[in-house]
């Protein structure tokens, strides 16, 4: 498809395929069903979504980034700890969803990310994960959750 080139009377620059002789038509915008998909989720809906993730997965890590590509050092540490147990865990990227990023902090009453849940129980952030990993407590908890899920 070739574009027609013409010269605008007010400049010497060519205008490609744009007519300068007729004014633009105004468009009447109205809300469509497509726009309704972008209605903001309520805090109760976010809480229910978070609860569902926690209930449906033995191990859930709310983190910045993904387990393949963590976006902060604390999230990376959390992923490295969980990877030592050779388990499949659910990661939730809070950077991709502001309602989850804010909602999970309210859900747990914990101000920072990452946040780990094992067998539906809030464990804590990377600092607590490090302590529990070093003491062996985290490994025991994960093994128990694996057995409970079978």
JSON list of N, CA and C in Angstrom, two decimals, residues 81-150:
[
{"chain": "A", "resi": 81, "resn": "UNK", "atom": "N", "xyz": [16.51, -20.06, 48.38]},
{"chain": "A", "resi": 81, "resn": "UNK", "atom": "CA", "xyz": [16.22, -20.94, 49.52]},
{"chain": "A", "resi": 81, "resn": "UNK", "atom": "C", "xyz": [15.22, -22.01, 49.12]},
{"chain": "A", "resi": 82, "resn": "UNK", "atom": "N", "xyz": [14.12, -21.60, 48.48]},
{"chain": "A", "resi": 82, "resn": "UNK", "atom": "CA", "xyz": [13.11, -22.58, 48.09]},
{"chain": "A", "resi": 82, "resn": "UNK", "atom": "C", "xyz": [13.64, -23.57, 47.07]},
{"chain": "A", "resi": 83, "resn": "UNK", "atom": "N", "xyz": [14.50, -23.12, 46.19]},
{"chain": "A", "resi": 83, "resn": "UNK", "atom": "CA", "xyz": [15.08, -24.02, 45.18]},
{"chain": "A", "resi": 83, "resn": "UNK", "atom": "C", "xyz": [15.94, -25.11, 45.80]},
{"chain": "A", "resi": 84, "resn": "UNK", "atom": "N", "xyz": [16.51, -24.87, 46.99]},
{"chain": "A", "resi": 84, "resn": "UNK", "atom": "CA", "xyz": [17.33, -25.91, 47.63]},
{"chain": "A", "resi": 84, "resn": "UNK", "atom": "C", "xyz": [16.49, -27.13, 48.03]},
{"chain": "A", "resi": 85, "resn": "UNK", "atom": "N", "xyz": [15.19, -26.93, 48.17]},
{"chain": "A", "resi": 85, "resn": "UNK", "atom": "CA", "xyz": [14.30, -28.03, 48.55]},
{"chain": "A", "resi": 85, "resn": "UNK", "atom": "C", "xyz": [13.79, -28.81, 47.34]},
{"chain": "A", "resi": 86, "resn": "UNK", "atom": "N", "xyz": [14.16, -28.35, 46.13]},
{"chain": "A", "resi": 86, "resn": "UNK", "atom": "CA", "xyz": [13.77, -29.03, 44.89]},
{"chain": "A", "resi": 86, "resn": "UNK", "atom": "C", "xyz": [12.26, -29.25, 44.83]},
{"chain": "A", "resi": 87, "resn": "UNK", "atom": "N", "xyz": [11.53, -28.20, 45.10]},
{"chain": "A", "resi": 87, "resn": "UNK", "atom": "CA", "xyz": [10.07, -28.27, 45.07]},
{"chain": "A", "resi": 87, "resn": "UNK", "atom": "C", "xyz": [9.52, -27.34, 43.98]},
{"chain": "A", "resi": 88, "resn": "UNK", "atom": "N", "xyz": [8.31, -27.65, 43.57]},
{"chain": "A", "resi": 88, "resn": "UNK", "atom": "CA", "xyz": [7.61, -26.77, 42.65]},
{"chain": "A", "resi": 88, "resn": "UNK", "atom": "C", "xyz": [6.75, -25.86, 43.51]},
{"chain": "A", "resi": 89, "resn": "UNK", "atom": "N", "xyz": [7.03, -24.57, 43.48]},
{"chain": "A", "resi": 89, "resn": "UNK", "atom": "CA", "xyz": [6.26, -23.63, 44.28]},
{"chain": "A", "resi": 89, "resn": "UNK", "atom": "C", "xyz": [5.65, -22.58, 43.37]},
{"chain": "A", "resi": 90, "resn": "UNK", "atom": "N", "xyz": [4.56, -22.00, 43.84]},
{"chain": "A", "resi": 90, "resn": "UNK", "atom": "CA", "xyz": [3.86, -20.95, 43.10]},
{"chain": "A", "resi": 90, "resn": "UNK", "atom": "C", "xyz": [4.50, -19.61, 43.44]},
{"chain": "A", "resi": 91, "resn": "UNK", "atom": "N", "xyz": [4.89, -18.85, 42.44]},
{"chain": "A", "resi": 91, "resn": "UNK", "atom": "CA", "xyz": [5.37, -17.49, 42.68]},
{"chain": "A", "resi": 91, "resn": "UNK", "atom": "C", "xyz": [4.36, -16.51, 42.10]},
{"chain": "A", "resi": 92, "resn": "UNK", "atom": "N", "xyz": [4.17, -15.40, 42.79]},
{"chain": "A", "resi": 92, "resn": "UNK", "atom": "CA", "xyz": [3.24, -14.36, 42.36]},
{"chain": "A", "resi": 92, "resn": "UNK", "atom": "C", "xyz": [4.02, -13.06, 42.26]},
{"chain": "A", "resi": 93, "resn": "UNK", "atom": "N", "xyz": [4.08, -12.49, 41.07]},
{"chain": "A", "resi": 93, "resn": "UNK", "atom": "CA", "xyz": [4.82, -11.26, 40.82]},
{"chain": "A", "resi": 93, "resn": "UNK", "atom": "C", "xyz": [3.97, -10.06, 41.23]},
{"chain": "A", "resi": 94, "resn": "UNK", "atom": "N", "xyz": [4.28, -9.45, 42.37]},
{"chain": "A", "resi": 94, "resn": "UNK", "atom": "CA", "xyz": [3.49, -8.32, 42.85]},
{"chain": "A", "resi": 94, "resn": "UNK", "atom": "C", "xyz": [3.73, -7.06, 42.02]},
{"chain": "A", "resi": 95, "resn": "UNK", "atom": "N", "xyz": [4.82, -7.01, 41.27]},
{"chain": "A", "resi": 95, "resn": "UNK", "atom": "CA", "xyz": [5.08, -5.85, 40.42]},
{"chain": "A", "resi": 95, "resn": "UNK", "atom": "C", "xyz": [4.11, -5.81, 39.24]},
{"chain": "A", "resi": 96, "resn": "UNK", "atom": "N", "xyz": [3.55, -6.95, 38.88]},
{"chain": "A", "resi": 96, "resn": "UNK", "atom": "CA", "xyz": [2.63, -7.02, 37.76]},
{"chain": "A", "resi": 96, "resn": "UNK", "atom": "C", "xyz": [1.19, -6.68, 38.15]},
{"chain": "A", "resi": 97, "resn": "UNK", "atom": "N", "xyz": [0.93, -6.57, 39.45]},
{"chain": "A", "resi": 97, "resn": "UNK", "atom": "CA", "xyz": [-0.44, -6.35, 39.91]},
{"chain": "A", "resi": 97, "resn": "UNK", "atom": "C", "xyz": [-0.41, -5.52, 41.19]},
{"chain": "A", "resi": 98, "resn": "UNK", "atom": "N", "xyz": [-0.67, -4.24, 41.06]},
{"chain": "A", "resi": 98, "resn": "UNK", "atom": "CA", "xyz": [-0.62, -3.33, 42.21]},
{"chain": "A", "resi": 98, "resn": "UNK", "atom": "C", "xyz": [-1.62, -3.70, 43.30]},
{"chain": "A", "resi": 99, "resn": "UNK", "atom": "N", "xyz": [-2.79, -4.22, 42.93]},
{"chain": "A", "resi": 99, "resn": "UNK", "atom": "CA", "xyz": [-3.76, -4.59, 43.94]},
{"chain": "A", "resi": 99, "resn": "UNK", "atom": "C", "xyz": [-3.25, -5.75, 44.80]},
{"chain": "A", "resi": 100, "resn": "UNK", "atom": "N", "xyz": [-2.54, -6.70, 44.20]},
{"chain": "A", "resi": 100, "resn": "UNK", "atom": "CA", "xyz": [-1.96, -7.80, 44.97]},
{"chain": "A", "resi": 100, "resn": "UNK", "atom": "C", "xyz": [-0.78, -7.29, 45.80]},
{"chain": "A", "resi": 101, "resn": "UNK", "atom": "N", "xyz": [0.02, -6.39, 45.23]},
{"chain": "A", "resi": 101, "resn": "UNK", "atom": "CA", "xyz": [1.17, -5.85, 45.95]},
{"chain": "A", "resi": 101, "resn": "UNK", "atom": "C", "xyz": [0.72, -5.18, 47.26]},
{"chain": "A", "resi": 102, "resn": "UNK", "atom": "N", "xyz": [-0.33, -4.39, 47.19]},
{"chain": "A", "resi": 102, "resn": "UNK", "atom": "CA", "xyz": [-0.86, -3.73, 48.37]},
{"chain": "A", "resi": 102, "resn": "UNK", "atom": "C", "xyz": [-1.67, -4.71, 49.22]},
{"chain": "A", "resi": 103, "resn": "UNK", "atom": "N", "xyz": [-2.49, -5.52, 48.56]},
{"chain": "A", "resi": 103, "resn": "UNK", "atom": "CA", "xyz": [-3.38, -6.43, 49.27]},
{"chain": "A", "resi": 103, "resn": "UNK", "atom": "C", "xyz": [-2.69, -7.49, 50.08]},
{"chain": "A", "resi": 104, "resn": "UNK", "atom": "N", "xyz": [-1.56, -8.02, 49.59]},
{"chain": "A", "resi": 104, "resn": "UNK", "atom": "CA", "xyz": [-0.89, -9.09, 50.34]},
{"chain": "A", "resi": 104, "resn": "UNK", "atom": "C", "xyz": [-0.28, -8.54, 51.63]},
{"chain": "A", "resi": 105, "resn": "UNK", "atom": "N", "xyz": [0.11, -7.28, 51.63]},
{"chain": "A", "resi": 105, "resn": "UNK", "atom": "CA", "xyz": [0.64, -6.65, 52.85]},
{"chain": "A", "resi": 105, "resn": "UNK", "atom": "C", "xyz": [-0.45, -6.52, 53.90]},
{"chain": "A", "resi": 106, "resn": "UNK", "atom": "N", "xyz": [-1.67, -6.21, 53.46]},
{"chain": "A", "resi": 106, "resn": "UNK", "atom": "CA", "xyz": [-2.81, -6.13, 54.37]},
{"chain": "A", "resi": 106, "resn": "UNK", "atom": "C", "xyz": [-3.25, -7.53, 54.80]},
{"chain": "A", "resi": 107, "resn": "UNK", "atom": "N", "xyz": [-3.22, -8.47, 53.87]},
{"chain": "A", "resi": 107, "resn": "UNK", "atom": "CA", "xyz": [-3.64, -9.84, 54.12]},
{"chain": "A", "resi": 107, "resn": "UNK", "atom": "C", "xyz": [-2.82, -10.47, 55.25]},
{"chain": "A", "resi": 108, "resn": "UNK", "atom": "N", "xyz": [-1.52, -10.23, 55.22]},
{"chain": "A", "resi": 108, "resn": "UNK", "atom": "CA", "xyz": [-0.60, -10.83, 56.19]},
{"chain": "A", "resi": 108, "resn": "UNK", "atom": "C", "xyz": [-0.30, -9.91, 57.37]},
{"chain": "A", "resi": 109, "resn": "UNK", "atom": "N", "xyz": [-0.64, -8.65, 57.23]},
{"chain": "A", "resi": 109, "resn": "UNK", "atom": "CA", "xyz": [-0.25, -7.63, 58.20]},
{"chain": "A", "resi": 109, "resn": "UNK", "atom": "C", "xyz": [1.28, -7.59, 58.33]},
{"chain": "A", "resi": 110, "resn": "UNK", "atom": "N", "xyz": [1.92, -7.70, 57.17]},
{"chain": "A", "resi": 110, "resn": "UNK", "atom": "CA", "xyz": [3.39, -7.69, 57.08]},
{"chain": "A", "resi": 110, "resn": "UNK", "atom": "C", "xyz": [3.76, -6.66, 56.02]},
{"chain": "A", "resi": 111, "resn": "UNK", "atom": "N", "xyz": [4.66, -5.71, 56.33]},
{"chain": "A", "resi": 111, "resn": "UNK", "atom": "CA", "xyz": [4.86, -4.56, 55.43]},
{"chain": "A", "resi": 111, "resn": "UNK", "atom": "C", "xyz": [5.77, -4.77, 54.22]},
{"chain": "A", "resi": 112, "resn": "UNK", "atom": "N", "xyz": [6.45, -5.89, 54.14]},
{"chain": "A", "resi": 112, "resn": "UNK", "atom": "CA", "xyz": [7.46, -6.03, 53.08]},
{"chain": "A", "resi": 112, "resn": "UNK", "atom": "C", "xyz": [7.20, -7.23, 52.18]},
{"chain": "A", "resi": 113, "resn": "UNK", "atom": "N", "xyz": [7.86, -7.21, 51.04]},
{"chain": "A", "resi": 113, "resn": "UNK", "atom": "CA", "xyz": [7.85, -8.28, 50.04]},
{"chain": "A", "resi": 113, "resn": "UNK", "atom": "C", "xyz": [9.30, -8.75, 49.94]},
{"chain": "A", "resi": 114, "resn": "UNK", "atom": "N", "xyz": [9.58, -10.03, 49.83]},
{"chain": "A", "resi": 114, "resn": "UNK", "atom": "CA", "xyz": [8.70, -11.16, 49.57]},
{"chain": "A", "resi": 114, "resn": "UNK", "atom": "C", "xyz": [7.97, -11.65, 50.83]},
{"chain": "A", "resi": 115, "resn": "UNK", "atom": "N", "xyz": [6.93, -12.44, 50.57]},
{"chain": "A", "resi": 115, "resn": "UNK", "atom": "CA", "xyz": [6.17, -13.08, 51.63]},
{"chain": "A", "resi": 115, "resn": "UNK", "atom": "C", "xyz": [5.95, -14.54, 51.25]},
{"chain": "A", "resi": 116, "resn": "UNK", "atom": "N", "xyz": [6.26, -15.42, 52.21]},
{"chain": "A", "resi": 116, "resn": "UNK", "atom": "CA", "xyz": [6.15, -16.86, 51.97]},
{"chain": "A", "resi": 116, "resn": "UNK", "atom": "C", "xyz": [4.98, -17.44, 52.77]},
{"chain": "A", "resi": 117, "resn": "UNK", "atom": "N", "xyz": [4.20, -18.29, 52.09]},
{"chain": "A", "resi": 117, "resn": "UNK", "atom": "CA", "xyz": [3.14, -19.06, 52.72]},
{"chain": "A", "resi": 117, "resn": "UNK", "atom": "C", "xyz": [3.42, -20.54, 52.48]},
{"chain": "A", "resi": 118, "resn": "UNK", "atom": "N", "xyz": [3.35, -21.34, 53.54]},
{"chain": "A", "resi": 118, "resn": "UNK", "atom": "CA", "xyz": [3.51, -22.78, 53.43]},
{"chain": "A", "resi": 118, "resn": "UNK", "atom": "C", "xyz": [2.30, -23.43, 54.09]},
{"chain": "A", "resi": 119, "resn": "UNK", "atom": "N", "xyz": [1.64, -24.28, 53.34]},
{"chain": "A", "resi": 119, "resn": "UNK", "atom": "CA", "xyz": [0.44, -24.99, 53.82]},
{"chain": "A", "resi": 119, "resn": "UNK", "atom": "C", "xyz": [-0.58, -24.01, 54.39]},
{"chain": "A", "resi": 120, "resn": "UNK", "atom": "N", "xyz": [-0.76, -22.88, 53.71]},
{"chain": "A", "resi": 120, "resn": "UNK", "atom": "CA", "xyz": [-1.75, -21.90, 54.12]},
{"chain": "A", "resi": 120, "resn": "UNK", "atom": "C", "xyz": [-1.32, -20.99, 55.26]},
{"chain": "A", "resi": 121, "resn": "UNK", "atom": "N", "xyz": [-0.14, -21.18, 55.78]},
{"chain": "A", "resi": 121, "resn": "UNK", "atom": "CA", "xyz": [0.34, -20.39, 56.92]},
{"chain": "A", "resi": 121, "resn": "UNK", "atom": "C", "xyz": [1.37, -19.36, 56.46]},
{"chain": "A", "resi": 122, "resn": "UNK", "atom": "N", "xyz": [1.19, -18.13, 56.92]},
{"chain": "A", "resi": 122, "resn": "UNK", "atom": "CA", "xyz": [2.16, -17.08, 56.61]},
{"chain": "A", "resi": 122, "resn": "UNK", "atom": "C", "xyz": [3.43, -17.34, 57.40]},
{"chain": "A", "resi": 123, "resn": "UNK", "atom": "N", "xyz": [4.57, -17.39, 56.71]},
{"chain": "A", "resi": 123, "resn": "UNK", "atom": "CA", "xyz": [5.86, -17.66, 57.34]},
{"chain": "A", "resi": 123, "resn": "UNK", "atom": "C", "xyz": [6.61, -16.35, 57.59]},
{"chain": "A", "resi": 124, "resn": "UNK", "atom": "N", "xyz": [6.74, -15.51, 56.59]},
{"chain": "A", "resi": 124, "resn": "UNK", "atom": "CA", "xyz": [7.44, -14.24, 56.73]},
{"chain": "A", "resi": 124, "resn": "UNK", "atom": "C", "xyz": [8.20, -13.90, 55.48]},
{"chain": "A", "resi": 125, "resn": "UNK", "atom": "N", "xyz": [9.16, -13.00, 55.62]},
{"chain": "A", "resi": 125, "resn": "UNK", "atom": "CA", "xyz": [9.97, -12.54, 54.51]},
{"chain": "A", "resi": 125, "resn": "UNK", "atom": "C", "xyz": [11.28, -13.29, 54.43]},
{"chain": "A", "resi": 126, "resn": "UNK", "atom": "N", "xyz": [12.20, -12.76, 53.62]},
{"chain": "A", "resi": 126, "resn": "UNK", "atom": "CA", "xyz": [13.46, -13.47, 53.38]},
{"chain": "A", "resi": 126, "resn": "UNK", "atom": "C", "xyz": [14.32, -13.59, 54.63]},
{"chain": "A", "resi": 127, "resn": "UNK", "atom": "N", "xyz": [14.27, -12.59, 55.52]},
{"chain": "A", "resi": 127, "resn": "UNK", "atom": "CA", "xyz": [15.06, -12.68, 56.75]},
{"chain": "A", "resi": 127, "resn": "UNK", "atom": "C", "xyz": [14.61, -13.85, 57.62]},
{"chain": "A", "resi": 128, "resn": "UNK", "atom": "N", "xyz": [13.32, -14.04, 57.76]},
{"chain": "A", "resi": 128, "resn": "UNK", "atom": "CA", "xyz": [12.79, -15.16, 58.53]},
{"chain": "A", "resi": 128, "resn": "UNK", "atom": "C", "xyz": [13.06, -16.47, 57.81]},
{"chain": "A", "resi": 129, "resn": "UNK", "atom": "N", "xyz": [12.95, -16.45, 56.48]},
{"chain": "A", "resi": 129, "resn": "UNK", "atom": "CA", "xyz": [13.24, -17.65, 55.71]},
{"chain": "A", "resi": 129, "resn": "UNK", "atom": "C", "xyz": [14.68, -18.10, 55.91]},
{"chain": "A", "resi": 130, "resn": "UNK", "atom": "N", "xyz": [15.62, -17.14, 55.95]},
{"chain": "A", "resi": 130, "resn": "UNK", "atom": "CA", "xyz": [17.04, -17.47, 56.17]},
{"chain": "A", "resi": 130, "resn": "UNK", "atom": "C", "xyz": [17.22, -18.15, 57.52]},
{"chain": "A", "resi": 131, "resn": "UNK", "atom": "N", "xyz": [16.64, -17.56, 58.56]},
{"chain": "A", "resi": 131, "resn": "UNK", "atom": "CA", "xyz": [16.75, -18.13, 59.91]},
{"chain": "A", "resi": 131, "resn": "UNK", "atom": "C", "xyz": [16.16, -19.53, 59.97]},
{"chain": "A", "resi": 132, "resn": "UNK", "atom": "N", "xyz": [14.97, -19.71, 59.40]},
{"chain": "A", "resi": 132, "resn": "UNK", "atom": "CA", "xyz": [14.31, -21.01, 59.44]},
{"chain": "A", "resi": 132, "resn": "UNK", "atom": "C", "xyz": [15.03, -22.03, 58.58]},
{"chain": "A", "resi": 133, "resn": "UNK", "atom": "N", "xyz": [15.62, -21.59, 57.49]},
{"chain": "A", "resi": 133, "resn": "UNK", "atom": "CA", "xyz": [16.40, -22.48, 56.63]},
{"chain": "A", "resi": 133, "resn": "UNK", "atom": "C", "xyz": [17.64, -22.97, 57.39]},
{"chain": "A", "resi": 134, "resn": "UNK", "atom": "N", "xyz": [18.32, -22.05, 58.04]},
{"chain": "A", "resi": 134, "resn": "UNK", "atom": "CA", "xyz": [19.54, -22.40, 58.77]},
{"chain": "A", "resi": 134, "resn": "UNK", "atom": "C", "xyz": [19.26, -23.33, 59.95]},
{"chain": "A", "resi": 135, "resn": "UNK", "atom": "N", "xyz": [18.12, -23.17, 60.58]},
{"chain": "A", "resi": 135, "resn": "UNK", "atom": "CA", "xyz": [17.77, -24.02, 61.73]},
{"chain": "A", "resi": 135, "resn": "UNK", "atom": "C", "xyz": [17.18, -25.36, 61.31]},
{"chain": "A", "resi": 136, "resn": "UNK", "atom": "N", "xyz": [16.79, -25.49, 60.04]},
{"chain": "A", "resi": 136, "resn": "UNK", "atom": "CA", "xyz": [16.16, -26.71, 59.55]},
{"chain": "A", "resi": 136, "resn": "UNK", "atom": "C", "xyz": [14.64, -26.70, 59.67]},
{"chain": "A", "resi": 137, "resn": "UNK", "atom": "N", "xyz": [14.11, -25.68, 60.32]},
{"chain": "A", "resi": 137, "resn": "UNK", "atom": "CA", "xyz": [12.66, -25.60, 60.53]},
{"chain": "A", "resi": 137, "resn": "UNK", "atom": "C", "xyz": [11.87, -25.44, 59.23]},
{"chain": "A", "resi": 138, "resn": "UNK", "atom": "N", "xyz": [12.41, -24.66, 58.30]},
{"chain": "A", "resi": 138, "resn": "UNK", "atom": "CA", "xyz": [11.71, -24.44, 57.04]},
{"chain": "A", "resi": 138, "resn": "UNK", "atom": "C", "xyz": [11.64, -25.74, 56.23]},
{"chain": "A", "resi": 139, "resn": "UNK", "atom": "N", "xyz": [12.72, -26.49, 56.22]},
{"chain": "A", "resi": 139, "resn": "UNK", "atom": "CA", "xyz": [12.73, -27.77, 55.51]},
{"chain": "A", "resi": 139, "resn": "UNK", "atom": "C", "xyz": [11.70, -28.73, 56.06]},
{"chain": "A", "resi": 140, "resn": "UNK", "atom": "N", "xyz": [11.60, -28.80, 57.39]},
{"chain": "A", "resi": 140, "resn": "UNK", "atom": "CA", "xyz": [10.61, -29.68, 58.02]},
{"chain": "A", "resi": 140, "resn": "UNK", "atom": "C", "xyz": [9.19, -29.25, 57.65]},
{"chain": "A", "resi": 141, "resn": "UNK", "atom": "N", "xyz": [8.95, -27.94, 57.65]},
{"chain": "A", "resi": 141, "resn": "UNK", "atom": "CA", "xyz": [7.64, -27.41, 57.33]},
{"chain": "A", "resi": 141, "resn": "UNK", "atom": "C", "xyz": [7.26, -27.72, 55.88]},
{"chain": "A", "resi": 142, "resn": "UNK", "atom": "N", "xyz": [8.22, -27.58, 54.98]},
{"chain": "A", "resi": 142, "resn": "UNK", "atom": "CA", "xyz": [7.95, -27.85, 53.56]},
{"chain": "A", "resi": 142, "resn": "UNK", "atom": "C", "xyz": [7.71, -29.34, 53.33]},
{"chain": "A", "resi": 143, "resn": "UNK", "atom": "N", "xyz": [8.50, -30.18, 53.98]},
{"chain": "A", "resi": 143, "resn": "UNK", "atom": "CA", "xyz": [8.30, -31.63, 53.86]},
{"chain": "A", "resi": 143, "resn": "UNK", "atom": "C", "xyz": [6.92, -32.03, 54.35]},
{"chain": "A", "resi": 144, "resn": "UNK", "atom": "N", "xyz": [6.48, -31.46, 55.45]},
{"chain": "A", "resi": 144, "resn": "UNK", "atom": "CA", "xyz": [5.17, -31.75, 55.99]},
{"chain": "A", "resi": 144, "resn": "UNK", "atom": "C", "xyz": [4.08, -31.29, 55.02]},
{"chain": "A", "resi": 145, "resn": "UNK", "atom": "N", "xyz": [4.25, -30.11, 54.42]},
{"chain": "A", "resi": 145, "resn": "UNK", "atom": "CA", "xyz": [3.24, -29.61, 53.48]},
{"chain": "A", "resi": 145, "resn": "UNK", "atom": "C", "xyz": [3.18, -30.47, 52.23]},
{"chain": "A", "resi": 146, "resn": "UNK", "atom": "N", "xyz": [4.31, -31.00, 51.81]},
{"chain": "A", "resi": 146, "resn": "UNK", "atom": "CA", "xyz": [4.34, -31.90, 50.65]},
{"chain": "A", "resi": 146, "resn": "UNK", "atom": "C", "xyz": [3.57, -33.18, 50.95]},
{"chain": "A", "resi": 147, "resn": "UNK", "atom": "N", "xyz": [3.78, -33.71, 52.15]},
{"chain": "A", "resi": 147, "resn": "UNK", "atom": "CA", "xyz": [3.09, -34.95, 52.56]},
{"chain": "A", "resi": 147, "resn": "UNK", "atom": "C", "xyz": [1.58, -34.70, 52.67]},
{"chain": "A", "resi": 148, "resn": "UNK", "atom": "N", "xyz": [1.21, -33.55, 53.20]},
{"chain": "A", "resi": 148, "resn": "UNK", "atom": "CA", "xyz": [-0.21, -33.21, 53.37]},
{"chain": "A", "resi": 148, "resn": "UNK", "atom": "C", "xyz": [-0.91, -33.04, 52.03]},
{"chain": "A", "resi": 149, "resn": "UNK", "atom": "N", "xyz": [-0.19, -32.60, 51.01]},
{"chain": "A", "resi": 149, "resn": "UNK", "atom": "CA", "xyz": [-0.78, -32.34, 49.70]},
{"chain": "A", "resi": 149, "resn": "UNK", "atom": "C", "xyz": [-0.96, -33.63, 48.88]},
{"chain": "A", "resi": 150, "resn": "UNK", "atom": "N", "xyz": [-0.34, -34.73, 49.29]},
{"chain": "A", "resi": 150, "resn": "UNK", "atom": "CA", "xyz": [-0.42, -35.99, 48.52]},
{"chain": "A", "resi": 150, "resn": "UNK", "atom": "C", "xyz": [-1.67, -36.75, 48.87]}
]
